[in-house]
CSV table of C-alpha atoms in Angstrom, one decimal:
chain,number,residue,atom,x,y,z
A,1,UNK,CA,126.4,86.8,85.4
A,2,UNK,CA,127.1,90.6,84.8
A,3,UNK,CA,124.2,90.5,82.2
A,4,UNK,CA,121.7,89.3,84.8
A,5,UNK,CA,122.8,92.0,87.2
A,6,UNK,CA,122.4,94.6,84.4
A,7,UNK,CA,119.0,93.2,83.5
A,8,UNK,CA,117.8,93.1,87.2
A,9,UNK,CA,119.0,96.8,87.7
A,10,UNK,CA,117.3,98.0,84.6
A,11,UNK,CA,114.0,96.3,85.7
A,12,UNK,CA,114.3,97.7,89.2
A,13,UNK,CA,114.9,101.3,88.0
A,14,UNK,CA,112.5,101.1,85.1
A,15,UNK,CA,109.6,98.6,86.0
A,16,UNK,CA,107.6,100.1,83.1
A,17,UNK,CA,109.8,98.4,80.6
A,18,UNK,CA,108.9,95.0,82.2
A,19,UNK,CA,105.2,96.0,82.0
A,20,UNK,CA,105.5,96.7,78.1
A,21,UNK,CA,107.5,93.7,77.5
A,22,UNK,CA,105.0,91.3,79.3
A,23,UNK,CA,102.0,93.1,77.6
A,24,UNK,CA,103.6,92.7,74.2
A,25,UNK,CA,104.6,89.1,74.7
A,26,UNK,CA,101.5,87.8,76.4
A,27,UNK,CA,99.1,89.9,74.0
A,28,UNK,CA,99.2,87.0,71.4
A,29,UNK,CA,98.1,84.4,73.7
A,30,UNK,CA,96.1,85.9,76.6
A,31,UNK,CA,94.4,88.9,74.8
A,32,UNK,CA,93.2,91.4,77.4
A,33,UNK,CA,94.4,89.4,80.4
A,34,UNK,CA,97.9,90.2,79.4
A,35,UNK,CA,97.5,93.6,81.0
A,36,UNK,CA,96.6,92.0,84.3
A,37,UNK,CA,99.6,89.7,84.2
A,38,UNK,CA,101.9,92.7,83.4
A,39,UNK,CA,100.5,94.7,86.4
A,40,UNK,CA,101.0,91.6,88.7
A,41,UNK,CA,104.6,91.4,87.6
A,42,UNK,CA,105.2,95.1,87.6
A,43,UNK,CA,103.7,95.3,91.3
A,44,UNK,CA,106.4,92.9,92.4
A,45,UNK,CA,109.2,95.1,90.7
A,46,UNK,CA,107.6,98.4,92.1
A,47,UNK,CA,107.8,97.0,95.7
A,48,UNK,CA,111.7,97.2,95.1
A,49,UNK,CA,111.8,100.1,92.7
A,50,UNK,CA,110.0,102.7,94.8
A,51,UNK,CA,112.3,102.4,98.0
A,52,UNK,CA,115.3,102.2,95.7
A,53,UNK,CA,114.4,105.3,93.7
A,54,UNK,CA,113.7,107.3,97.0
A,55,UNK,CA,117.1,106.1,98.4
A,56,UNK,CA,118.7,107.2,95.3
A,57,UNK,CA,117.2,110.7,95.2
A,58,UNK,CA,117.0,111.6,98.9
A,59,UNK,CA,119.2,109.1,100.5
A,60,UNK,CA,116.3,108.0,102.9
A,61,UNK,CA,115.6,104.3,103.3
A,62,UNK,CA,111.8,103.9,103.5
A,63,UNK,CA,111.7,100.1,102.6
A,64,UNK,CA,110.1,99.2,106.1
A,65,UNK,CA,107.5,102.0,105.6
A,66,UNK,CA,106.5,100.8,102.2
A,67,UNK,CA,105.9,97.2,103.4
A,68,UNK,CA,104.1,98.6,106.6
A,69,UNK,CA,101.8,100.6,104.5
A,70,UNK,CA,101.2,97.5,102.3
A,71,UNK,CA,100.1,95.5,105.2
A,72,UNK,CA,97.9,98.3,106.6
A,73,UNK,CA,96.2,98.5,103.2
A,74,UNK,CA,95.8,94.7,103.2
A,75,UNK,CA,94.1,94.8,106.5
A,76,UNK,CA,91.8,97.8,105.5
A,77,UNK,CA,90.7,96.0,102.5
A,78,UNK,CA,90.2,92.7,104.3
A,79,UNK,CA,87.9,94.5,106.9
A,80,UNK,CA,86.0,96.2,104.0
A,81,UNK,CA,85.6,92.9,102.3
A,82,UNK,CA,84.5,91.2,105.4
A,83,UNK,CA,81.9,93.9,106.2
A,84,UNK,CA,80.3,93.7,102.7
A,85,UNK,CA,80.3,90.1,102.1
A,86,UNK,CA,80.7,88.3,105.6
A,87,UNK,CA,82.4,85.4,103.4
A,88,UNK,CA,85.7,86.3,102.1
A,89,UNK,CA,86.8,84.9,98.7
A,90,UNK,CA,90.5,84.6,99.1
A,91,UNK,CA,91.6,84.9,95.5
A,92,UNK,CA,89.3,87.8,94.8
A,93,UNK,CA,90.6,89.6,97.9
A,94,UNK,CA,94.2,88.9,97.0
A,95,UNK,CA,93.9,90.1,93.4
A,96,UNK,CA,92.1,93.1,94.6
A,97,UNK,CA,94.8,93.9,97.1
A,98,UNK,CA,97.6,93.3,94.6
A,99,UNK,CA,96.0,95.6,92.1
A,100,UNK,CA,95.5,98.3,94.6
A,101,UNK,CA,99.2,98.0,95.5
A,102,UNK,CA,99.9,98.3,91.7
A,103,UNK,CA,97.9,101.5,91.4
A,104,UNK,CA,99.4,103.2,94.4
A,105,UNK,CA,103.1,102.0,93.9
A,106,UNK,CA,102.7,103.1,90.1
A,107,UNK,CA,101.6,106.6,91.2
A,108,UNK,CA,104.3,106.9,93.7
A,109,UNK,CA,106.9,105.7,91.2
A,110,UNK,CA,105.6,108.2,88.6
A,111,UNK,CA,105.7,111.0,91.2
A,112,UNK,CA,109.2,110.1,92.5
A,113,UNK,CA,110.5,110.1,88.9
A,114,UNK,CA,108.9,113.5,88.1
A,115,UNK,CA,110.2,115.1,91.3
A,116,UNK,CA,113.6,113.5,90.5
A,117,UNK,CA,113.6,115.1,86.9
A,118,UNK,CA,112.6,118.5,88.3
A,119,UNK,CA,115.3,118.4,91.1
A,120,UNK,CA,117.9,117.3,88.5
A,121,UNK,CA,116.9,120.1,86.1
A,122,UNK,CA,116.9,122.7,89.1
A,123,UNK,CA,120.4,121.4,89.9
A,124,UNK,CA,121.7,121.4,86.3
A,125,UNK,CA,120.5,125.0,85.9
A,126,UNK,CA,121.7,126.0,89.3
A,127,UNK,CA,118.2,127.5,90.5
């Protein structure tokens, strides 16, 4: 059971490892669609990883804020889709929204890690 907790913790703190593993494993069967599958899985992990990383660095709980922003993004994308097409294709809308989450959460995660590394270096060198 400890191994499962360790694997879960590694994937939460380093979701890019899951991204790379899924791409490498699925590449043989799915070709170019493996990147989409990896992005979908990583998005799920990033929803947990971003708040946990911020909590670890600044001791601020933003979990509710992340989910609220995700809901607002979904609403905005739904209105845009509705105005453009008048007839919404649900699967296309969900895929578009989920990929938008991936891009935004990956950028947030990368930024949080970069700031965390800089803060750690500043603390280490006592600047």
